[in-house]
Coordinates of C-alpha atoms and ligand atoms in Angstrom, one line a residue:
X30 CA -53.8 -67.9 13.3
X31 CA -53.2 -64.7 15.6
X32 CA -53.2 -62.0 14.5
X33 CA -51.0 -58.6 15.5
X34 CA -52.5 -55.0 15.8
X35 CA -50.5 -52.1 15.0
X36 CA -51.6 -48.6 15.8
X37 CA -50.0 -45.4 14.4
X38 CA -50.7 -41.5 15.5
X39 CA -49.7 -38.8 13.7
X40 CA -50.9 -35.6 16.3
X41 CA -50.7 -32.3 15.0
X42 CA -51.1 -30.1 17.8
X43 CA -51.7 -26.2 18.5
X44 CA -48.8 -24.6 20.3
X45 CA -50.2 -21.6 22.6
X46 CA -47.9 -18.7 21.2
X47 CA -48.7 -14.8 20.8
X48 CA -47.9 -14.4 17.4
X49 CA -47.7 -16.8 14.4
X50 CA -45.2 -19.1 13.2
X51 CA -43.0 -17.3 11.0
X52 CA -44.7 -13.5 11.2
X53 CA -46.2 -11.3 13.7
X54 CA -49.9 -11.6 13.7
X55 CA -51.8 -12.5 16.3
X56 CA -52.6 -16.3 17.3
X57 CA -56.4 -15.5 18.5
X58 CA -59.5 -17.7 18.2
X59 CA -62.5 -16.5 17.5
X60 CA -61.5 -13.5 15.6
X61 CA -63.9 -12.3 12.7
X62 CA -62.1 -13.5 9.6
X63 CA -59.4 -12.3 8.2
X64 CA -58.1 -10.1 11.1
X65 CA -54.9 -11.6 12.0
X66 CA -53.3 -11.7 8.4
X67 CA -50.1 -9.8 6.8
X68 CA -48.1 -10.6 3.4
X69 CA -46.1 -13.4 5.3
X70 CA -48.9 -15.2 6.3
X71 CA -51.1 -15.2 2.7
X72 CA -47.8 -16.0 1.0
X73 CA -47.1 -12.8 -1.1
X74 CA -44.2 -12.6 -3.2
X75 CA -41.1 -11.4 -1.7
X76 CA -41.9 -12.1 2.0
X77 CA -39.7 -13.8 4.2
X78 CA -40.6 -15.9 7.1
X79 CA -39.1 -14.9 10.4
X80 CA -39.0 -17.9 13.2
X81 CA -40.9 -17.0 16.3
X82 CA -38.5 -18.4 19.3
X83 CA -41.2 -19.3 21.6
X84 CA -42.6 -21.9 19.4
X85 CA -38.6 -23.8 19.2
X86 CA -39.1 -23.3 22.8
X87 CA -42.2 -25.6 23.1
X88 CA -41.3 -27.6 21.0
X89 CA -38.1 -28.8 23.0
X90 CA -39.9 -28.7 25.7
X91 CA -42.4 -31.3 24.0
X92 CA -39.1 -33.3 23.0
X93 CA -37.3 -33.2 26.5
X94 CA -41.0 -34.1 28.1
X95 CA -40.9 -37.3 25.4
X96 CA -37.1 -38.7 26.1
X97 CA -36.3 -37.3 22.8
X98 CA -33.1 -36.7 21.3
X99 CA -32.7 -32.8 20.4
X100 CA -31.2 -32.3 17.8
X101 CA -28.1 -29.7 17.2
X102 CA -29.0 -28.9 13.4
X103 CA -32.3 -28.9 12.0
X104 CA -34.2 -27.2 9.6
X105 CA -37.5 -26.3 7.8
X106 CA -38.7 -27.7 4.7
X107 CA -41.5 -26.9 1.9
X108 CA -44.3 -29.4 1.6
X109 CA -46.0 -28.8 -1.6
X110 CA -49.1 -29.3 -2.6
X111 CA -52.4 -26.9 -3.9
X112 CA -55.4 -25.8 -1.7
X113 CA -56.8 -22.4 -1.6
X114 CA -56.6 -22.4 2.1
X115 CA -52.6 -22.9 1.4
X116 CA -51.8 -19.6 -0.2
X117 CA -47.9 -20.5 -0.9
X118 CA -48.6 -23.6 -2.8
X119 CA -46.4 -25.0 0.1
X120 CA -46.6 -25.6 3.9
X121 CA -43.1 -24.9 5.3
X122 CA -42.8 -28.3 7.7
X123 CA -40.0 -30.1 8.7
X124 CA -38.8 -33.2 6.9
X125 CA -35.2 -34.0 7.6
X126 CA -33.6 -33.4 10.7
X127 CA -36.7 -33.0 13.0
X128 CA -36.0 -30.6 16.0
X129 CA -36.7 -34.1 18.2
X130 CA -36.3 -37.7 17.7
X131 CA -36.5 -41.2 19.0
X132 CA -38.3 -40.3 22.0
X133 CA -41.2 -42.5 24.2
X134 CA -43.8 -42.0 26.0
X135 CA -44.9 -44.0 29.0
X136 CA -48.1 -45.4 29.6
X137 CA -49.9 -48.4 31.0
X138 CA -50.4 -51.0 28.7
X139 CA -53.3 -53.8 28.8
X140 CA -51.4 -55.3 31.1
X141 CA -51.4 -52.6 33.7
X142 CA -48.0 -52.5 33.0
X143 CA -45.8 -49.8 32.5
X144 CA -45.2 -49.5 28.2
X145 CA -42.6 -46.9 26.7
X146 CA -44.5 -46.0 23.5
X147 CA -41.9 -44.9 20.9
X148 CA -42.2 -41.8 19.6
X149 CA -40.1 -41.3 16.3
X150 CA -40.4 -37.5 15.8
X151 CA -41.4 -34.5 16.9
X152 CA -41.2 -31.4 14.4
X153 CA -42.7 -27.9 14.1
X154 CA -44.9 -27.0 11.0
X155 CA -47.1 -23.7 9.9
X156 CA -51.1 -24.6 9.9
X157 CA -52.8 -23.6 6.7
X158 CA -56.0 -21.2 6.7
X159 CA -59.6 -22.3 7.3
X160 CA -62.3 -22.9 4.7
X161 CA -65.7 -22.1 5.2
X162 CA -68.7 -23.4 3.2
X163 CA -71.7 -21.3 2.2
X164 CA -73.7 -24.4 3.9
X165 CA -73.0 -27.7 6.0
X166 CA -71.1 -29.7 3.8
X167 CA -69.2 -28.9 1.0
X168 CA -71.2 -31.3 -1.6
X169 CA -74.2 -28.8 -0.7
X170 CA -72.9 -25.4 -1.0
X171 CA -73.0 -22.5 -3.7
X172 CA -69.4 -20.8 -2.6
X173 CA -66.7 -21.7 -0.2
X174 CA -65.1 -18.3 1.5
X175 CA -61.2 -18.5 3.1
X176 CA -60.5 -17.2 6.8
X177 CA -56.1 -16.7 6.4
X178 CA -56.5 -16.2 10.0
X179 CA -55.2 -20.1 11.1
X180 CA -52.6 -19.7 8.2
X181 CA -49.1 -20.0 9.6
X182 CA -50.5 -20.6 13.3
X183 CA -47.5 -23.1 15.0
X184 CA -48.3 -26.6 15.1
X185 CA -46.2 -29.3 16.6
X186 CA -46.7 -32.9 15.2
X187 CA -45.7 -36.1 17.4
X188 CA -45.5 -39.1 14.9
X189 CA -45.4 -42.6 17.0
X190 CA -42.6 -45.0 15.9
X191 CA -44.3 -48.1 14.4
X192 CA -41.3 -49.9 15.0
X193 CA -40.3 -49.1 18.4
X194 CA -42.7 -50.3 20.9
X195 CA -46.1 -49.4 19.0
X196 CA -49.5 -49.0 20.1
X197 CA -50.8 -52.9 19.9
X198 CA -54.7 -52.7 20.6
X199 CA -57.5 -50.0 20.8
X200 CA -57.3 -49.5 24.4
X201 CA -53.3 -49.0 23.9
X202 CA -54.8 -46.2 21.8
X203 CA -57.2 -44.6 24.0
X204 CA -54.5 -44.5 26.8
X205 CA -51.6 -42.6 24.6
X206 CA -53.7 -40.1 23.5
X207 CA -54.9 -39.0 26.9
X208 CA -51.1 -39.3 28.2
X209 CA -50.1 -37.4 25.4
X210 CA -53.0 -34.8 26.0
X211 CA -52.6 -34.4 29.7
X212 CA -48.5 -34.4 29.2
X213 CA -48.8 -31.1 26.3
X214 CA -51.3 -29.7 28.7
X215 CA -49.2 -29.8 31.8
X216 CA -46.0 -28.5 30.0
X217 CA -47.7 -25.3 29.1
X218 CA -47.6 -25.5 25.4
X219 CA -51.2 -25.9 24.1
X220 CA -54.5 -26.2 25.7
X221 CA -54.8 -29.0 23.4
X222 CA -58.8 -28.3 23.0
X223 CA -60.3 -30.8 21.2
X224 CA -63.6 -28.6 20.5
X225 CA -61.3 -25.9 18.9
X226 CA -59.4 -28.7 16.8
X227 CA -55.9 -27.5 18.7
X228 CA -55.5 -31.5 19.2
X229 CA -56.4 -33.2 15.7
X230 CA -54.6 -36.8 14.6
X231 CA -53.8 -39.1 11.2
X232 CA -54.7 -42.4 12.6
X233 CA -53.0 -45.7 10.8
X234 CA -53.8 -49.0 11.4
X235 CA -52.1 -52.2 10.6
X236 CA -52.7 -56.4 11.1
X237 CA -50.5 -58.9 10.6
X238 CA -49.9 -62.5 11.8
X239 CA -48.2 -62.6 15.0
X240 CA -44.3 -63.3 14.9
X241 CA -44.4 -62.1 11.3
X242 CA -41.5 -59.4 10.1
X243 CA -42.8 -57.9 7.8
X244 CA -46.0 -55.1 7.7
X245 CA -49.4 -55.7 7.0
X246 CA -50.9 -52.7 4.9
X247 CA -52.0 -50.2 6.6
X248 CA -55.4 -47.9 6.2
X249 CA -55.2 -44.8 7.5
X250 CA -57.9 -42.3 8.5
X251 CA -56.7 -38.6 8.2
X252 CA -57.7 -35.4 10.5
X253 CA -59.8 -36.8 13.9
X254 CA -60.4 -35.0 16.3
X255 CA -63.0 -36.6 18.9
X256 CA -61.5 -39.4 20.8
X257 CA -64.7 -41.3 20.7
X258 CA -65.0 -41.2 17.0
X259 CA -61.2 -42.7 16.8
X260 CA -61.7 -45.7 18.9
X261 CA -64.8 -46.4 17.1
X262 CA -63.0 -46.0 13.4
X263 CA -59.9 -48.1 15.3
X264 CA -62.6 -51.0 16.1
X265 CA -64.5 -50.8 13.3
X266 CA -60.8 -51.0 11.1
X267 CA -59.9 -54.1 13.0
X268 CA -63.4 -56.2 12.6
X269 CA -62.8 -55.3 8.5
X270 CA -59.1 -55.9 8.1
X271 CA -59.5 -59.0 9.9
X272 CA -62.2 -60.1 7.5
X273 CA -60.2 -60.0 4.3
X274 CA -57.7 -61.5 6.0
X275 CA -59.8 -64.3 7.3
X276 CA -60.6 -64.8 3.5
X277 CA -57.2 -64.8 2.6
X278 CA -57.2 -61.9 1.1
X279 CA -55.5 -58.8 2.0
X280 CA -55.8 -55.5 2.5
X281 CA -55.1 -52.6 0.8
X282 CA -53.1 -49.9 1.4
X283 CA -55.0 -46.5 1.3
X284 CA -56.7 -43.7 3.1
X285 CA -60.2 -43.8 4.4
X286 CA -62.9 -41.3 6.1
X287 CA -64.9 -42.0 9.2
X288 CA -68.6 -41.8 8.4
X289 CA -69.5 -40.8 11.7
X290 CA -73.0 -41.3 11.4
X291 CA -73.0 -45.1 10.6
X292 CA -69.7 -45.9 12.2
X293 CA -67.9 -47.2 9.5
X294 CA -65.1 -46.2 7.5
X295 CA -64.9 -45.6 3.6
X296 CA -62.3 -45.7 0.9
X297 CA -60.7 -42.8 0.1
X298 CA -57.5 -43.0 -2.0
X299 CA -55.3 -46.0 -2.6
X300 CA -51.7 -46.0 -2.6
X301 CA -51.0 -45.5 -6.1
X302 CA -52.9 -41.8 -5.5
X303 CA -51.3 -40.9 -2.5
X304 CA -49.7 -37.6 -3.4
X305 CA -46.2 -36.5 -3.7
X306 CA -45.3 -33.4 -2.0
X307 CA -41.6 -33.1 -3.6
X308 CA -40.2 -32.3 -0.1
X309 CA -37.1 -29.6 -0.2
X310 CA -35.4 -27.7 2.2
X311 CA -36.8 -24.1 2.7
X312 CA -34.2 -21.3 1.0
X313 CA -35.9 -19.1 3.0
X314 CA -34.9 -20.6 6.0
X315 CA -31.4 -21.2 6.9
X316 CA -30.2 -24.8 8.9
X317 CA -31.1 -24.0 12.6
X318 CA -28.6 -24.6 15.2
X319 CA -29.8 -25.0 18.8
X320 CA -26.9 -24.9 21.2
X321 CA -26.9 -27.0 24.2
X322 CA -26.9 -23.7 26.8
X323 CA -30.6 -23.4 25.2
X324 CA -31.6 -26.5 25.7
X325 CA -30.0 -26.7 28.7
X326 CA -32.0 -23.4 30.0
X327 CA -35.5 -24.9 29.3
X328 CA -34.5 -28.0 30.3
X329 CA -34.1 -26.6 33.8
X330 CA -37.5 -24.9 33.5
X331 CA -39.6 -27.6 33.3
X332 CA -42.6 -27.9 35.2
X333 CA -43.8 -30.9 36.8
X334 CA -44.8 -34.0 34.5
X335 CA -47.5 -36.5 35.1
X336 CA -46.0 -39.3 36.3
X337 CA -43.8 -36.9 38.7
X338 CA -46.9 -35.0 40.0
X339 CA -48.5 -38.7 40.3
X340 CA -45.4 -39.8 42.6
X341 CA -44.9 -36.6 44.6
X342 CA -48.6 -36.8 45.3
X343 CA -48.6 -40.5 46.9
X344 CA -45.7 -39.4 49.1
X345 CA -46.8 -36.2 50.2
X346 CA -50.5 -36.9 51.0
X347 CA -50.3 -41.1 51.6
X348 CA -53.7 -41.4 49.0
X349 CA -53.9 -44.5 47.4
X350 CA -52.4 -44.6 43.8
X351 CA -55.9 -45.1 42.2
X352 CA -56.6 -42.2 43.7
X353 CA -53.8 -39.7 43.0
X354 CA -54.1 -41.1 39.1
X355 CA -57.3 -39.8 38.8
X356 CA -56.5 -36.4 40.7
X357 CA -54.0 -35.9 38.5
X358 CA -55.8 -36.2 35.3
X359 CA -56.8 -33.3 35.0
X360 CA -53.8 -30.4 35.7
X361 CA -56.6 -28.1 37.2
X362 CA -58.0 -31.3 39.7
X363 CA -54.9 -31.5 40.8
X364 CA -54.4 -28.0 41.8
X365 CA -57.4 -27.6 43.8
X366 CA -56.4 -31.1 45.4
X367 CA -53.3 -29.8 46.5
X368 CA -55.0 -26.4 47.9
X369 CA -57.2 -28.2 50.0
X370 CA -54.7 -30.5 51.3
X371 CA -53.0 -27.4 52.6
X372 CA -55.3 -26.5 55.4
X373 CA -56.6 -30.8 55.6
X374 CA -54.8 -32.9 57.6
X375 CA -57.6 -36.0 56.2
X376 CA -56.4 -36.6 53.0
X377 CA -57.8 -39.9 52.3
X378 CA -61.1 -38.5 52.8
X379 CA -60.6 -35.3 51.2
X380 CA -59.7 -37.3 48.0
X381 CA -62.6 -39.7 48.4
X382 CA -65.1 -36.6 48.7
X383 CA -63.6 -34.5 45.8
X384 CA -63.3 -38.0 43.6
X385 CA -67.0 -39.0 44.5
X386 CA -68.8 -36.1 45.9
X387 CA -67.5 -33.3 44.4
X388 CA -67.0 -34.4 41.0
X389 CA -70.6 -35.6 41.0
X390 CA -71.9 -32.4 41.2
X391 CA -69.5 -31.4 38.8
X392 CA -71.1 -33.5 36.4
X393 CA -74.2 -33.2 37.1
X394 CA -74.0 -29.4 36.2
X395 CA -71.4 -29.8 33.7
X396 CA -68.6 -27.8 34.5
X397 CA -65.3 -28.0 35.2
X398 CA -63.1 -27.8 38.3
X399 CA -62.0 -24.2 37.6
X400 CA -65.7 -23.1 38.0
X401 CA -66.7 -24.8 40.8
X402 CA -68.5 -22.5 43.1
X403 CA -67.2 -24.2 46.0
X404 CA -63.6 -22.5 47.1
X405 CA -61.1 -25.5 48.0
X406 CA -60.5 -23.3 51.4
X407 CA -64.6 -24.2 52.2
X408 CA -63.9 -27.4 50.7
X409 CA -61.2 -28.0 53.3
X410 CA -63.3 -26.6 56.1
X411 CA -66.2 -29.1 55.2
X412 CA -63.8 -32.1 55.2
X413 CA -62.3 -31.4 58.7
X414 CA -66.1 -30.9 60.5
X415 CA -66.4 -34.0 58.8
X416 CA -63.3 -35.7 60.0
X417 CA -63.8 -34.1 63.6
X418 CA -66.9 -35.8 63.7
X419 CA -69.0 -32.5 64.4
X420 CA -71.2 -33.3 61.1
X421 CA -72.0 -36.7 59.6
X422 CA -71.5 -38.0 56.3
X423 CA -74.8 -37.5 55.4
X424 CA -75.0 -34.2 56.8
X425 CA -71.7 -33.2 54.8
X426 CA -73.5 -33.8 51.7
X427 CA -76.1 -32.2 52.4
X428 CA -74.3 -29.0 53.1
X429 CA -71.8 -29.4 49.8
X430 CA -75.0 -29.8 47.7
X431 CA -75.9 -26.0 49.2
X432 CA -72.3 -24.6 49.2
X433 CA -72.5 -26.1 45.3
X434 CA -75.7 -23.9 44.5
X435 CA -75.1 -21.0 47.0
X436 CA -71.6 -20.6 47.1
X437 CA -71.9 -19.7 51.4
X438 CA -69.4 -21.2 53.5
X439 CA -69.8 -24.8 54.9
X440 CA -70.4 -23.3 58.4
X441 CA -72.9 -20.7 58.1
X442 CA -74.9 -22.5 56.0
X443 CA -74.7 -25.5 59.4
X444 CA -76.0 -22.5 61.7
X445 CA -78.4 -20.8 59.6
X446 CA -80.2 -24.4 58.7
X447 CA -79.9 -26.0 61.9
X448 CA -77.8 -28.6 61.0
X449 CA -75.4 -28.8 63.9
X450 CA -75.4 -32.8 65.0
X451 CA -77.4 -33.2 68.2
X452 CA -74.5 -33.8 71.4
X453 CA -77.6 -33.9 73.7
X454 CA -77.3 -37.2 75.2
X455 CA -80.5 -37.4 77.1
X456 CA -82.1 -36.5 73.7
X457 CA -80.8 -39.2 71.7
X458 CA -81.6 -41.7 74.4
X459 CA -85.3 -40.3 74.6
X460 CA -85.0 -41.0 70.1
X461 CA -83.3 -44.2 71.1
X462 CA -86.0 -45.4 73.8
X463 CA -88.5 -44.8 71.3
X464 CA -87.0 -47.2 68.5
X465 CA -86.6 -49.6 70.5
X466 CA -90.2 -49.8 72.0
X467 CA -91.4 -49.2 68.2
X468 CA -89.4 -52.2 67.1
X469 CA -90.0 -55.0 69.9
X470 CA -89.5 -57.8 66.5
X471 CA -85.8 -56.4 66.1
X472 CA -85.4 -56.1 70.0
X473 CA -86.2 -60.1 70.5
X474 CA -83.9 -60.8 67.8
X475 CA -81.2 -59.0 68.9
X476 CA -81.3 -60.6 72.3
X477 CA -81.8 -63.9 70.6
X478 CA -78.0 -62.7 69.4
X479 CA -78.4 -61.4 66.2
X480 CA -76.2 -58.3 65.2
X481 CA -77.9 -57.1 62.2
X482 CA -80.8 -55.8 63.4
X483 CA -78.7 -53.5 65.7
X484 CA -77.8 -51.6 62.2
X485 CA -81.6 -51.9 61.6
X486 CA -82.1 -50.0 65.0
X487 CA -79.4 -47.2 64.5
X488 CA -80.7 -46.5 61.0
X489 CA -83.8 -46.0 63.0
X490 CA -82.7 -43.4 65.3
X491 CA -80.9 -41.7 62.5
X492 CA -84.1 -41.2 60.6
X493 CA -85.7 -40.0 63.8
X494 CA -82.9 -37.3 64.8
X495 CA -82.9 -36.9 60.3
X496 CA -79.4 -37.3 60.2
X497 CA -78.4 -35.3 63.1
X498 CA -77.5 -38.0 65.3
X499 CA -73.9 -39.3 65.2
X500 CA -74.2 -42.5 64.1
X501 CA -70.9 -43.7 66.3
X502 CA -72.7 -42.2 69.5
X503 CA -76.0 -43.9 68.7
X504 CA -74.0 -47.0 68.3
X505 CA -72.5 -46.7 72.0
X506 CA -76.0 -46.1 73.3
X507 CA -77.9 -49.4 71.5
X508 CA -74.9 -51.4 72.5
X509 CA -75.2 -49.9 76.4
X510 CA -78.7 -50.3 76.2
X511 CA -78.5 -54.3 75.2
X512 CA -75.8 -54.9 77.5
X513 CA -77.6 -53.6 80.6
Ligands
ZN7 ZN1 -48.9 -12.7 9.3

């Protein structure tokens, strides 16, 4: 029988405001505990919440950037529950009447196809404070203190619809979350850091047989926020829900933990002790009424998305599509593309260079794009001596590996090192004379009419001149020299 894979997300991500959710402390990371805090946001009696604007902003912007319906009416409501890093007893969410709904998200499925994931809400909820244990782990510490500084912070969460066009395999997955990422990131709204948990996901997994209606149960692994460690809990959920159901059997429906050690996931808590957090509206907070000059407003203000920047970059600068995907990746990549296109008329090679060159070094030294030492006006520079011809390839790379360390411009580091290519003719025939008297095998050969060993004799020359030579000159000269 074959089987069908059904993948849920649940994101809750950090919006980048000023001030929190419903008071006005500060949203700052990093500060020392405790800081940021005011009776709002540690949940004394008698404090009202007061909505912060900016955070309804980003949040339709999220919804508009998804296809999403916005919705006119909407309102907050309590989610209860106890946890000392919950000082209300509740976390004011939204439950009914989301701010967005019945949106997708496109990506390309397994296929290579485009695939409009369904998204079936997207709503705006308070985070709760931060525990911290006296040592690693919970299990082993004497005292746990609480940092109220997170409490309240905006959070947006993007549920996927498991209905509408879901996520059907692993790699499905893998490619939402980064097109979800890079989409939040390009809008403005978060920085989506994954180090400083501002991009954290409930991940639910289904099986059942192919063609059938009806759900499978479904297991689902709460608060992830490395994307490694969810495609390995994804893999590792498939491999056991197909087993029990490959013994007839089925599975249950619960909530497990990673164990990111051995790879594997554990039980947590079945169904029957999933908790219920008697949802209500908030009193506190009246029914919200967005009116369509609002939306209107930041609907005009968007910035560029992915797949538009993707597009615009193809037609502007004729780079392949492979190409202008992974430029635009990364917002930042994208940016210092488009700066050194500005003053390089070679844009094939300037991607090529920045896609294998550049981010090589990149790598190598582990940084990002918005530290490179290299200026994308030298980058530029670099590209066109290249183009022109007055440097060779191998040349160029030398002199990006110095502008890398050094930071110097492309052509003072060519004068200072002596790197200009040689355009002395009589010199490269003298270089050129003494290959071919060095290499009277490859000579015989080549008049017997075989072409490789003309490669063999060029590479010769250009070991001889080390690398100064231009390797389309030497050509000329070889091929003169044979034809003589
Ligand atoms: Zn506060």
């Amino acid at each position: 029988m074959d089987y069908e894979l059904i993948i849920g997300f649940e994101t809750h991500v950090e919006l980048k405001t000023r001030t929190k959710l419903f008071c006005g402390c500060a949203v700052e990371d990093g500060a020392p505990p405790n800081t940021h805090i005011c009776p709002v946001c540690t949940g004394q009696p008698g404090a009202l919440p007061v909505l912060n604007k900016r955070a309804v902003e980003h949040t339709i912007r999220a919804g508009i950037a998804m296809n999403c319906t916005i919705n006119r009416r909407s309102r907050f409501a309590r989610k209860n529950y106890f946890y000392p890093d919950l000082p209300k007893g509740y976390q004011i969410s939204q439950y009914e009447r989301p701010f967005c709904e019945n949106g997708y998200l496109e990506i390309q499925n397994d296929e290579g196809r485009p695939y409009a994931v369904g998204i079936k809400r997207i709503h705006l909820e308070e985070d709760a404070g931060k525990l911290v244990h006296s040592a690693g782990s919970f299990e082993a510490s004497d005292y746990s203190l609480v940092d109220y500084n997170r409490s309240s912070v905006p959070l947006l969460e993007i549920v996927t619809d498991h209905e509408r066009n879901p996520l059907r395999s692993v790699n499905e997955a893998r490619a939402y979350l980064e097109k979800l990422r890079q989409t939040l990131i390009y809008i403005g709204i978060s920085d989506c850091s994954i180090e400083k948990g501002q991009f954290r996901c409930d991940v639910n997994i289904s099986i059942r047989p192919e063609g059938a209606l009806d759900y499978g149960n479904r297991a689902e692994i709460k608060n992830m926020a490395s994307f490694k460690f969810i495609m390995e809990a994804l893999e590792y959920e498939v491999k056991r829900q197909l087993k029990i159901l490959h013994s007839g059997e089925e599975p249950s429906q619960e909530t497990r933990l990673f164990d990111e050690q051995k790879k594997i996931t554990i039980s947590m808590r079945s169904k029957e002790d999933a908790p219920d957090y008697r949802y209500f509206p908030d009193p506190d907070l009246v029914e919200f009424e967005i009116d369509q000059e609002f939306v209107e407003q930041i609907r005009d203000g968007m910035p560029e998305l992915p797949d538009q920047k993707v597009n615009r970059i193809i037609k502007t600068y004729r780079i392949s599509k492979k190409d202008a995907l992974i430029l635009t990746k990364d917002k930042n990549v994208s940016d210092f593309f488009e700066r050194c296109a500005a003053s390089c008329d070679d844009r094939v090679r300037l991607s090529s260079w920045m896609i294998k060159d550049l981010f090589k070094l990149l790598n190598e030294a582990a940084i990002t794009i918005e530290k490179c030492p290299v200026p994308p006006k030298d980058f530029a520079i670099l590209i066109n001596l290249i183009s022109k011809g007055d440097i060779t390839d191998q040349i160029g790379r030398t002199v990006l590996e110095i502008m890398f360390e050094t930071g110097e411009d492309p052509e003072s580091i060519i004068d200072k090192r002596g790197l200009r290519p040689i355009q002395d003719e009589k010199l490269l025939e003298r270089l050129m004379k003494e290959v071919i008297s060095e290499n009277p095998e490859a000579v015989n050969k080549i008049k017997d009419g075989m072409k490789n060993p003309i490669d063999f004799l060029i590479g010769q020359v250009m070991k001889k001149s080390e690398g100064k030579a231009n390797p389309k000159k030497v050509r000329e000269l070889i091929h003169k020299a044979f034809l003589q």
